[in-house]
Coordinates of C-alpha atoms and ligand atoms in Angstrom, one line a residue:
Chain A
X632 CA 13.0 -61.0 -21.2
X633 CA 16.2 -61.2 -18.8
X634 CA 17.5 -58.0 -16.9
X635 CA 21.0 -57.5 -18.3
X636 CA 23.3 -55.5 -16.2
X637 CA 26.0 -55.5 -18.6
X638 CA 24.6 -54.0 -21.4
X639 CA 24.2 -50.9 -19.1
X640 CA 27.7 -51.0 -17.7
X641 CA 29.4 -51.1 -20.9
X642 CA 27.1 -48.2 -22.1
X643 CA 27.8 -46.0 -19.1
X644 CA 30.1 -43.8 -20.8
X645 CA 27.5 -42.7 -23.2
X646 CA 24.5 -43.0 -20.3
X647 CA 27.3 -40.1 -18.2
X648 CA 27.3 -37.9 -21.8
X649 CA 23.5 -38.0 -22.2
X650 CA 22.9 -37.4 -18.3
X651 CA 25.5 -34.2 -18.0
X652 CA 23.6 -32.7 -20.9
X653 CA 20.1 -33.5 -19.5
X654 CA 21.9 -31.8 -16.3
X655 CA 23.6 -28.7 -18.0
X656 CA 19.9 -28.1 -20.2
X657 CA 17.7 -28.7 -17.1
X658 CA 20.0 -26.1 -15.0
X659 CA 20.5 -23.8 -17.7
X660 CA 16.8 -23.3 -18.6
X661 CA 15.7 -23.1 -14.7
X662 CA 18.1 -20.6 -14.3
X663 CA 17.5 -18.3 -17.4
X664 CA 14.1 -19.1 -17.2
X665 CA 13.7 -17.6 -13.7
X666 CA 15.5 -14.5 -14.6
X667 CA 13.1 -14.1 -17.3
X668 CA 9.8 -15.1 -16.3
X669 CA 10.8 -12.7 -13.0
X670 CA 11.3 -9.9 -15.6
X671 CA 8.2 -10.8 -17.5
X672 CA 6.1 -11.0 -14.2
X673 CA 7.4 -7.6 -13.3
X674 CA 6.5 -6.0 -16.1
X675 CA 3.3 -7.2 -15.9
X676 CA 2.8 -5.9 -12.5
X677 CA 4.2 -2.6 -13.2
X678 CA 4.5 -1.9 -16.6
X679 CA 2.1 -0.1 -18.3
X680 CA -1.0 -2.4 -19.3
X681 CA -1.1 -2.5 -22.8
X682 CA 2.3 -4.2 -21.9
X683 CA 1.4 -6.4 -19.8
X684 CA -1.7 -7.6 -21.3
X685 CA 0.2 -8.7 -24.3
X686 CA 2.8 -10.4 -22.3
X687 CA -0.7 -12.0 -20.5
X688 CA -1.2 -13.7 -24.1
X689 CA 2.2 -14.9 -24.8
X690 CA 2.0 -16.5 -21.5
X691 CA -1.5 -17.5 -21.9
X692 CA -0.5 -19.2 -25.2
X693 CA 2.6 -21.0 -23.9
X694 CA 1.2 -22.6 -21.2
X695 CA -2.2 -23.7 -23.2
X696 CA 0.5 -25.7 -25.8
X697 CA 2.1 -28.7 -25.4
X698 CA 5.9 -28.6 -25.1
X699 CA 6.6 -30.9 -27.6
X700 CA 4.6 -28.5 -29.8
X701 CA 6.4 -25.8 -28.9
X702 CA 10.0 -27.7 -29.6
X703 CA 8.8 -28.9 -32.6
X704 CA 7.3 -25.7 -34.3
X705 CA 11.2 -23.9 -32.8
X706 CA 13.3 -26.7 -34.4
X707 CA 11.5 -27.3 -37.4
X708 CA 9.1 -23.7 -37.9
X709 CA 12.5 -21.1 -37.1
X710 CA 14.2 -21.9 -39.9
X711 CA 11.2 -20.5 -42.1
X712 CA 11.7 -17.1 -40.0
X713 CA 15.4 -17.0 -40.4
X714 CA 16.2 -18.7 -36.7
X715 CA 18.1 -22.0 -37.5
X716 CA 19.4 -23.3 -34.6
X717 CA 21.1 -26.5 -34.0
X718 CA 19.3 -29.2 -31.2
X719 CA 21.2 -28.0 -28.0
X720 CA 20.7 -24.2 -28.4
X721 CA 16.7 -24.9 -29.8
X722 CA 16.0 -27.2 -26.5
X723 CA 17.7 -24.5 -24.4
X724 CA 16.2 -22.1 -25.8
X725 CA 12.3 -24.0 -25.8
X726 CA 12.9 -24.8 -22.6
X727 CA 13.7 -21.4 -21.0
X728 CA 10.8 -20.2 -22.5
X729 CA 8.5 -22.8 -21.8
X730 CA 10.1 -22.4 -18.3
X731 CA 9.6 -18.7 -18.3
X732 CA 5.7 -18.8 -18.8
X733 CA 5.4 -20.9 -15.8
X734 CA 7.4 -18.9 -13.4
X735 CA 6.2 -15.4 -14.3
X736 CA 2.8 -17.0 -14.1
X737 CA 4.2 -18.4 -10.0
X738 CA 5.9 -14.6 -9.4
X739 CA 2.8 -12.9 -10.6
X740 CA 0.8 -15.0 -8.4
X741 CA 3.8 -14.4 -5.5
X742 CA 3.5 -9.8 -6.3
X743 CA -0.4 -10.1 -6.2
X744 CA -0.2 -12.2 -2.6
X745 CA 1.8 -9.5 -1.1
X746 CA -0.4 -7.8 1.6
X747 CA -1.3 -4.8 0.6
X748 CA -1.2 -3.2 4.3
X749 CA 2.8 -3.9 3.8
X750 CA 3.5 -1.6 1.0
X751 CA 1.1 1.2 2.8
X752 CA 3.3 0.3 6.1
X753 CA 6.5 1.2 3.7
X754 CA 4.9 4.0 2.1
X755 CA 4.4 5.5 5.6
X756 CA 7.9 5.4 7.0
X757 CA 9.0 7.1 3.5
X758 CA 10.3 4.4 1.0
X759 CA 9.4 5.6 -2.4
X760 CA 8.4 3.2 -4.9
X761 CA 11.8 2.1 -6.1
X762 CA 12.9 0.8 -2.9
X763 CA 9.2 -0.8 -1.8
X764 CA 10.1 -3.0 -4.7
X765 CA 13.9 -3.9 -3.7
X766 CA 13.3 -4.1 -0.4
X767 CA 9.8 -5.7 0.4
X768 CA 8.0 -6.6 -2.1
X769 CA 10.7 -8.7 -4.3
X770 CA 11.8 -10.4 -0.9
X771 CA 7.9 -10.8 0.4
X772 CA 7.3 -12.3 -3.2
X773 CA 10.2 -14.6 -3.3
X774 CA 9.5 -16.8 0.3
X775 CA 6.0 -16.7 -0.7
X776 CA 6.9 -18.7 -4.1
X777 CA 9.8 -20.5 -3.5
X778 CA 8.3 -23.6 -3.0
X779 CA 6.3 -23.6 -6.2
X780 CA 9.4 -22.8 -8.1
X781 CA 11.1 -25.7 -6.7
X782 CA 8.2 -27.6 -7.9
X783 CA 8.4 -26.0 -11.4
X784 CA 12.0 -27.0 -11.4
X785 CA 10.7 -30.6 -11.1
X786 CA 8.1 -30.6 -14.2
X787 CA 11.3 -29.2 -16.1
X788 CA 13.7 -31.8 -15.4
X789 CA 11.1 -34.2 -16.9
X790 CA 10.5 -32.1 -19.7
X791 CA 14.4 -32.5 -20.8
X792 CA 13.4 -35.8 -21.9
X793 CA 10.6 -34.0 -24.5
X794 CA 14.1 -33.0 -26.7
X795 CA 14.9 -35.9 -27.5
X796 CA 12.6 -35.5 -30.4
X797 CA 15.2 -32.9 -32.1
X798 CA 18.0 -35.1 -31.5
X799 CA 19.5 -33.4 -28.1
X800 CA 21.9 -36.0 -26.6
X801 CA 20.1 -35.8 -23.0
X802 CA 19.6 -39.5 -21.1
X803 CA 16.6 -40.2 -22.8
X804 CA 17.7 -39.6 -26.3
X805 CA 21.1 -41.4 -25.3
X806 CA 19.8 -44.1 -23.5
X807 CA 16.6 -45.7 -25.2
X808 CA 19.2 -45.2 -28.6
X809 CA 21.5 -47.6 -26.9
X810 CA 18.4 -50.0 -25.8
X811 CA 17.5 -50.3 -29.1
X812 CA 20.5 -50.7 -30.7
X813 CA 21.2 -53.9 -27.9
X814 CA 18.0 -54.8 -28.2
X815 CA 17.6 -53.8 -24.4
X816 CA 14.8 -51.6 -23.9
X817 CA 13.2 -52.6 -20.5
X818 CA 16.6 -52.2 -18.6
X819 CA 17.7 -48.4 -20.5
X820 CA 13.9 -47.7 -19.6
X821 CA 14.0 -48.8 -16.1
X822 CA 17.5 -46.8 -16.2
X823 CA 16.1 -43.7 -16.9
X824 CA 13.1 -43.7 -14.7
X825 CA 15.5 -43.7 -11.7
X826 CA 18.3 -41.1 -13.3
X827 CA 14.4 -39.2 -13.4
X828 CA 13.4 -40.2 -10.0
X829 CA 16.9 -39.6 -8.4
X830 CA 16.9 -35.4 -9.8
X831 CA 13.8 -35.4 -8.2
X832 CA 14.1 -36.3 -4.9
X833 CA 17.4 -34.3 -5.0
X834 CA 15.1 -30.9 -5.8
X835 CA 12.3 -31.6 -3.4
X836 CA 14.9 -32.3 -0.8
X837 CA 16.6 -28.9 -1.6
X838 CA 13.1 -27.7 -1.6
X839 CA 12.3 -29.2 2.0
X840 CA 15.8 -27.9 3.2
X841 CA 14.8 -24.1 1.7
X842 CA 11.1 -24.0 3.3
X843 CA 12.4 -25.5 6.4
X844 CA 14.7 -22.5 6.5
X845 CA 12.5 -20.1 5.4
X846 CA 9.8 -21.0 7.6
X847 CA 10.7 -18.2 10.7
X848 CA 9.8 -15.5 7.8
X849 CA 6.8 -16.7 7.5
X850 CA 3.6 -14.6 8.0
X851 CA 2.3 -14.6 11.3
Chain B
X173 CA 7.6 31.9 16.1
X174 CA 4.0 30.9 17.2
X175 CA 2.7 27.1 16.1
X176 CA -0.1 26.8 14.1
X177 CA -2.6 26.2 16.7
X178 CA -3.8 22.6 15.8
X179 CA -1.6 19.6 14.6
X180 CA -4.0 18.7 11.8
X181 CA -6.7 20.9 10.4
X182 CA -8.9 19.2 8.2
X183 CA -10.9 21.6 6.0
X184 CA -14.0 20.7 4.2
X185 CA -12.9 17.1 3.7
X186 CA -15.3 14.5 1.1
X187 CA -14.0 11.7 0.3
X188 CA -15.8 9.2 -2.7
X189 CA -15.0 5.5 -4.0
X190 CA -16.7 6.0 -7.7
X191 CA -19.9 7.5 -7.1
X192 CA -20.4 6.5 -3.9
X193 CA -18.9 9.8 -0.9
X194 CA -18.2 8.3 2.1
X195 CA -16.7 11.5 4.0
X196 CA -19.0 14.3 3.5
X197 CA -17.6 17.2 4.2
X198 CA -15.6 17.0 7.4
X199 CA -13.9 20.0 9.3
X200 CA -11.9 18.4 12.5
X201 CA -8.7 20.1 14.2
X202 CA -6.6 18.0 15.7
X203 CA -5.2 19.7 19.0
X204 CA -1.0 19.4 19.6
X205 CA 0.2 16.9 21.8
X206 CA -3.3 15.7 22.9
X207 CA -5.0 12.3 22.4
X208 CA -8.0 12.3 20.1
X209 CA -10.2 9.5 19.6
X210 CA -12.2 8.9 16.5
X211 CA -15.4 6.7 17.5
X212 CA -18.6 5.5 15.3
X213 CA -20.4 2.9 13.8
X214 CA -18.4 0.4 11.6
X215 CA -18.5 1.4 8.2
X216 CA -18.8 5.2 9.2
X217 CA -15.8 6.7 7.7
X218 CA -13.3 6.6 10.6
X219 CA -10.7 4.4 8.5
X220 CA -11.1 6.6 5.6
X221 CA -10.3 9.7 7.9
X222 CA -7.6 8.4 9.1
X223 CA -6.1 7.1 6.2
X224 CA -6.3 10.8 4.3
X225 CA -4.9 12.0 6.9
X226 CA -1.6 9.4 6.2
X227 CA -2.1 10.2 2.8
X228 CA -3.1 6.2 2.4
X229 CA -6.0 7.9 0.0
X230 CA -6.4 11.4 -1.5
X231 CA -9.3 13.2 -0.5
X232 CA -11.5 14.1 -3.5
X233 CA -12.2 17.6 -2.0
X234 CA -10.7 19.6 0.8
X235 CA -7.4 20.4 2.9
X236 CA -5.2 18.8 5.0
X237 CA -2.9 20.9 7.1
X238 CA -0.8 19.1 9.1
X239 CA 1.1 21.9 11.3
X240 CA -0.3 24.5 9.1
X241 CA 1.6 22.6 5.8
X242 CA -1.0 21.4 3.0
X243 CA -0.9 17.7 2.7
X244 CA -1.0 16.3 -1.0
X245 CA -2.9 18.9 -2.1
X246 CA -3.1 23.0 -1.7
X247 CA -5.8 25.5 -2.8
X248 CA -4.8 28.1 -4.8
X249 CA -6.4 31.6 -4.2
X250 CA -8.4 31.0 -7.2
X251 CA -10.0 28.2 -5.7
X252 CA -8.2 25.6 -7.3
X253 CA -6.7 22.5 -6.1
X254 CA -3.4 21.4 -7.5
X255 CA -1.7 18.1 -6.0
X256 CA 1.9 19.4 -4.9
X257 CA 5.1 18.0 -6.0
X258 CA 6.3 14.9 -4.6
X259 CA 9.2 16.3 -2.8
X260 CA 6.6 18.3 -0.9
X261 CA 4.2 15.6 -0.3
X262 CA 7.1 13.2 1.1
X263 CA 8.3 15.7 3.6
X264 CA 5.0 16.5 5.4
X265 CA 4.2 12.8 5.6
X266 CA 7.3 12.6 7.2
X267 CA 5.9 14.5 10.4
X268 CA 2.9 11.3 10.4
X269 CA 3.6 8.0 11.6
X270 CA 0.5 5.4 11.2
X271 CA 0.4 1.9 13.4
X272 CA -2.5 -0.6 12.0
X273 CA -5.1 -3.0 12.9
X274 CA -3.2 -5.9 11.2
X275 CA 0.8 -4.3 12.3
X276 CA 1.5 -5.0 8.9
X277 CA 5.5 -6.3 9.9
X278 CA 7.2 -6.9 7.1
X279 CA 7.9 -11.0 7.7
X280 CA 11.4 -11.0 6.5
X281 CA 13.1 -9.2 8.6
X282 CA 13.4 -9.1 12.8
X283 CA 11.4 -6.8 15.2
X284 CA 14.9 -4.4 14.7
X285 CA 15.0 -4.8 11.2
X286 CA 11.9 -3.9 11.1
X287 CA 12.2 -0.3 13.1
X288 CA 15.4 0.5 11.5
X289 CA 14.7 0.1 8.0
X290 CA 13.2 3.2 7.2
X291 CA 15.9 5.1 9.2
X292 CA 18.8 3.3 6.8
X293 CA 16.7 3.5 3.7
X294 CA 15.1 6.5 4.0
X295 CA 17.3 8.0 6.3
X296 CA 20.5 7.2 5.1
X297 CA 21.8 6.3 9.0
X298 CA 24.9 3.7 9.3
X299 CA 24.0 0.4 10.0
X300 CA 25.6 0.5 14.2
X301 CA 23.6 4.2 14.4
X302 CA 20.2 2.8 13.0
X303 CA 20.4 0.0 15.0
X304 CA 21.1 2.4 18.2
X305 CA 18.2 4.2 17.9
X306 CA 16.5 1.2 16.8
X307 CA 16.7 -0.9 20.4
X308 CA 16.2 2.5 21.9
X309 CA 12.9 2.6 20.3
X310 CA 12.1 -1.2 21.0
X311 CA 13.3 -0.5 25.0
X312 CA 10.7 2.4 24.7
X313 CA 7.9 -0.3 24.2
X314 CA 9.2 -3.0 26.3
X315 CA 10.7 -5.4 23.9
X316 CA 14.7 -4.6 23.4
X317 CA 14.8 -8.6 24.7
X318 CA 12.8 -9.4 21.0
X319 CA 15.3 -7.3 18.7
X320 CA 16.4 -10.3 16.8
X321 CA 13.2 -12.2 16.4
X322 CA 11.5 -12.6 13.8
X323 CA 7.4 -11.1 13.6
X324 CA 5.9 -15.0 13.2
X325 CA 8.2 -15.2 16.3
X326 CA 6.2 -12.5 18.4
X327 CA 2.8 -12.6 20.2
X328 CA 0.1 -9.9 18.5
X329 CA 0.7 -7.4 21.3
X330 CA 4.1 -7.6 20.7
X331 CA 3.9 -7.3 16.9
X332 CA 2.0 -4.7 17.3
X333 CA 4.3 -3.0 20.1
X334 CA 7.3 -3.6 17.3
X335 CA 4.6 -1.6 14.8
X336 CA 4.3 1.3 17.0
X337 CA 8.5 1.3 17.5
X338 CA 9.3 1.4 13.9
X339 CA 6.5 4.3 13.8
X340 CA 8.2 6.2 16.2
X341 CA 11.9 5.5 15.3
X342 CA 11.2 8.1 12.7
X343 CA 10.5 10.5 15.0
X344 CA 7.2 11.7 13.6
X345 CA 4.8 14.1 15.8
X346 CA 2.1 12.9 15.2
X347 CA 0.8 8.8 15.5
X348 CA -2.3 7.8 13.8
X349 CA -3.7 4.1 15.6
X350 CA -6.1 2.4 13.4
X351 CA -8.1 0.3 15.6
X352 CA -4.5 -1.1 17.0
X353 CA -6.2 -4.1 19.2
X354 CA -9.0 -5.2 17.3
X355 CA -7.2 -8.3 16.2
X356 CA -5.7 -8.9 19.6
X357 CA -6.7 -11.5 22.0
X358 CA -8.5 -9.5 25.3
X359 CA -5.4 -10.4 27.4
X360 CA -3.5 -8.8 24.8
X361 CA -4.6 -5.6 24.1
X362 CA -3.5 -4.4 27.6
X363 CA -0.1 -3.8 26.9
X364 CA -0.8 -1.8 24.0
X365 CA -2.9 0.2 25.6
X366 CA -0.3 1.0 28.3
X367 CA 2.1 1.7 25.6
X368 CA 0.0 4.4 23.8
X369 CA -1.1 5.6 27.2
X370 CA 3.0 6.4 27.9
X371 CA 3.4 8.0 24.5
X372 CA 0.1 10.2 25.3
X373 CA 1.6 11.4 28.7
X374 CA 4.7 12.0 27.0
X375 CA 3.0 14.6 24.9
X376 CA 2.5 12.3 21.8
X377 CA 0.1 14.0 19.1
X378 CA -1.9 10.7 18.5
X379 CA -5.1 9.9 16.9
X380 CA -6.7 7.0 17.5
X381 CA -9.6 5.3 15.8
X382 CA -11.2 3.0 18.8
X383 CA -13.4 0.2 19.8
X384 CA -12.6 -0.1 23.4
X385 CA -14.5 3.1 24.2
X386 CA -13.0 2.7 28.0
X387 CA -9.6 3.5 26.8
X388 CA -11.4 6.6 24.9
X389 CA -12.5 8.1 28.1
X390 CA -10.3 7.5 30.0
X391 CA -7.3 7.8 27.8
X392 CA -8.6 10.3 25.0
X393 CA -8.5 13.7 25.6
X394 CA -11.3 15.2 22.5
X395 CA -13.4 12.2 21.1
X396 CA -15.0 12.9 17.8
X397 CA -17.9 10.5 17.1
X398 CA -18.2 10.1 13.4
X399 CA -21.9 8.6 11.8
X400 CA -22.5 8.2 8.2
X401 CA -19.2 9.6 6.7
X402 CA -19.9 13.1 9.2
X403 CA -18.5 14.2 12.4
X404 CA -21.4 14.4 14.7
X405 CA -20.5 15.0 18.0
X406 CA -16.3 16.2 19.0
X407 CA -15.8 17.6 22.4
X408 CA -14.0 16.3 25.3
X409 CA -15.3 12.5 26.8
X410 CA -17.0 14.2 29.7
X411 CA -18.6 16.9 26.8
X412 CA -19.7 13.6 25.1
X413 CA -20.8 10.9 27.5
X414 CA -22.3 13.1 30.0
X415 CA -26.0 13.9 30.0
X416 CA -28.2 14.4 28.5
X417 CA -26.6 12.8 25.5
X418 CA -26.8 12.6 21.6
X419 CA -29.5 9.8 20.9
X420 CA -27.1 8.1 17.8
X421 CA -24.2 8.1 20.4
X422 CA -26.2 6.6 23.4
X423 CA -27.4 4.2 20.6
X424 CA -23.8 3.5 19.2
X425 CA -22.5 2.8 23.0
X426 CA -25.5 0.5 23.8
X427 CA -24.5 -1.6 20.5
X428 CA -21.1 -1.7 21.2
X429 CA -21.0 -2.0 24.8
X430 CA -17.6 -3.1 26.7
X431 CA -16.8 -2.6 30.4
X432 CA -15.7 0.7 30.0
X433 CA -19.1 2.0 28.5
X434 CA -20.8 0.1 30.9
X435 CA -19.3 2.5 33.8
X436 CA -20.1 5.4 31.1
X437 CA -23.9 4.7 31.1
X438 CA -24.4 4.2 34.7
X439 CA -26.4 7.1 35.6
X440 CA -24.7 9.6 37.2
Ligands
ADP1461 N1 -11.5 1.0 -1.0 C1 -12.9 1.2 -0.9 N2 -13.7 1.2 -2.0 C2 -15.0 1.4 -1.8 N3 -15.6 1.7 -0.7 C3 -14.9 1.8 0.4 C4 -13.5 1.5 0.4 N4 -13.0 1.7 1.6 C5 -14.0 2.0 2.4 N5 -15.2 2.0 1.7 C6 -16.5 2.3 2.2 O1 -16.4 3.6 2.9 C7 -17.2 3.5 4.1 C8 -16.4 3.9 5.3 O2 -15.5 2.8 5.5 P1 -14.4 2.8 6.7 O3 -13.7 4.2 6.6 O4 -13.6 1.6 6.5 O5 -15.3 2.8 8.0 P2 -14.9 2.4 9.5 O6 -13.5 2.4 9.6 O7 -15.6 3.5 10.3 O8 -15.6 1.1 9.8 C9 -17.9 2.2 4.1 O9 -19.2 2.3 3.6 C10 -17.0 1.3 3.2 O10 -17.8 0.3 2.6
MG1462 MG1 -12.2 0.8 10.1

């Protein structure tokens, strides 16, 4: 089998189409999914318990499934509960709370890891609880994590590719559709793998540029 | 107006994890502006004193007065103890300031940031007025030069010279130490030393839970010798370490000698 270039030239309008929806998904779910998962691991940490230990199980349970489970049992399962959603707003939506698990799991981790002598510290010079939160332990929590949310951000970039199977037009749905249909699968595969590789190396060098910046506030 | 006559009065204090009491029973007064050392055996309650008397943990029984006001808790003439409101609570602590064995700096934020949080936080001080008093508190322990670094930036002396700073910036009068160079190198823990020696010439209230039994005598105006969760010996150092001596202290300095203790047990 020959390598032809041309096939993938004369698809790039489509390849640019699939790759600024992988893009918008990919961004869209980290984003929301942080938000939530930050919620969801601050409830957990101070909510009441019966709270949190149900919130525990819904985590529990979406990080035990695969994600193409999950997407499949949103897509095909809502419409049996009265959610019928059409494939961008289901992969969003799957994704940001696949996405959520994971990072409340990472900020729970991050609350927990805060030394406990620095809340007493801020207890002693008179911070009441509100601000102990605002002002120490969400920042404390946050350098402590970063990293591993950077690296969460790269699993979920790859998992974009997962909604192809409800018919999202992300590159991987896009691409190996036009492959097939010009009988050209090795070059729209080998496409893909660097469009993959490419978003990230771009997050883990964001990453590296974040620690790197971050490293002063480290503990001593 | 006449001062209660002791900064802290501690009043039949026990203190219990579960089942387990670990302060049995503890009356201690704390003289004004004076340096008291709290000495003992690892495990024998000192921590646990000092950190009831921050309000760190609630005594299961007992009273706290720090001058003359009941901390966390009161006793009612009937004999009962009711936990006052939080309003209460907050003010009193206000008085205390408490420097620990690990500094406990909070990583994100400079040696300044650090000493003037509490005052705009808490405080409610403008940003140029914190930061005022803030260097003057730093210049107090020698480190104005370090205002804008960062604590991972700082030796342990001077993280734990920044600790002592954003203690004082809130003006407290009294300082509770918590073993404050026991995670310091030896060539380290000198200029801690010398800045809680300043403090306790300036009339500082302070009390200090200690290892280097040198600084205690020489430094500490009362020591109080705690053993098994009970305060068995408090006088002054020469009350203590002068002959003939309690058998559990003499034992507790020959276990933990240093240089200073050394001098101590030279006989006379
Ligand atoms: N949070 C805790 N839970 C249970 N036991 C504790 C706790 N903190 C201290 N203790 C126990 O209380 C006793 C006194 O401890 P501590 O005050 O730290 O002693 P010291 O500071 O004199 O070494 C020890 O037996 C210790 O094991
Ligand atoms: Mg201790």
């Amino acid at each position: 089998m020959s390598f032809d270039v041309s096939v993938v030239l004369a698809a790039l309008p489509a390849i640019l189409s699939g790759l600024k929806v992988t893009l918008g998904i990919w961004l869209a779910a980290a984003a929301m999914g942080v938000v939530l998962g930050f919620v969801v691991a601050a409830l957990r940490h101070f909510g009441p318990a019966p709270l949190g230990l149900a919130l525990r199980l819904v985590v529990e349970v979406l990080r035990g499934t695969p994600f193409l489970v999950q997407i499949f049992l949103l897509y095909f399962g809502g419409p049996y509960v009265g959610l019928s959603l059409d494939p961008v707003p289901a992969g969003l939506l799957g994704l940001t709370v696949y996405a959520a698990a994971y990072f409340s799991e990472i900020f729970r981790a991050g609350f927990a890891a805060v030394p406990r002598g620095h809340v007493e510290a801020a207890h002693c010079v008179g911070l009441t609880r509100a601000q102990i939160v605002r002002r120490i332990l969400v920042p404390e929590m946050t350098m402590l994590v970063l990293p591993q949310c950077v690296n969460m951000a790269v699993i979920l970039v790859k998992e974009t590719a997962v909604l192809s199977v409800i018919a999202v037009p992300e590159a991987t749905g896009v691409i190996s559709a036009i492959g097939s249909q010009q009988y050209a699968f090795l070059e729209a595969l080998f496409l893909l793998a660097v469009i993959y590789w490419g978003l990230v190396e771009a997050c883990g060098w964001a990453g590296r540029m974040i620690e790197r910046r971050l490293s002063k506030f480290r503990f001593a | 107006m006449t001062l209660p006559p002791s900064a802290i009065a501690i009043r039949g204090l026990c203190k219990s994890y579960g089942k387990a009491e670990v302060l049995h029973d503890i009356d201690l007064e704390i003289a004004r502006g004076a340096t008291t050392c709290l000495i003992g055996p690892s495990g024998s309650g000192k921590s646990t004193l000092l950190r009831c008397i921050a309000f760190l943990e609630e005594a299961t029984r007992g009273t706290i007065l720090i001058d003359g006001q009941p901390l966390g808790f009161e006793e009612r003439p009937d004999g009962k103890r009711v936990r006052l409101p939080p309003h209460r609570i907050r003010a009193v602590r206000a008085g205390i300031g408490m420097v620990f064995q690990q500094f406990n700096l909070w990583p994100h934020m400079t040696a300044l940031g650090n000493v003037t949080e509490a005052l705009v936080t808490v405080k409610g001080l403008s940003r140029a007025e914190a930061d005022a008093r803030g260097m003057a508190q730093l210049r107090r322990v020698g480190l104005e030069a370090r205002a804008r670094h960062y604590p991972s930036e700082l030796s342990g002396g001077q993280q734990q010279r920044v600790a002592i700073a954003r203690a004082l910036a809130l003006e407290p009068a009294i300082l509770l130490f918590d073993e404050p160079t026991a995670s310091l190198d030896p060539e380290l823990t000198g200029e801690v030393l010398n800045v809680m020696r300043d403090l306790g010439a300036e009339g500082m209230t302070m009390v200090v839970v200690t290892h280097e039994i040198g600084f205690a005598a020489t430094v500490g105006q009362r020591i109080a010798f705690l053993d098994h969760g009970r305060v068995l010996l408090n006088g002054t150092p020469g009350e203590l370490f002068a002959a003939p001596r309690h058998p559990r202290l003499t034992q507790f300095l020959e276990t933990y000698l240093d240089r200073g203790a050394a001098m101590l047990l030279q006989p006379a």
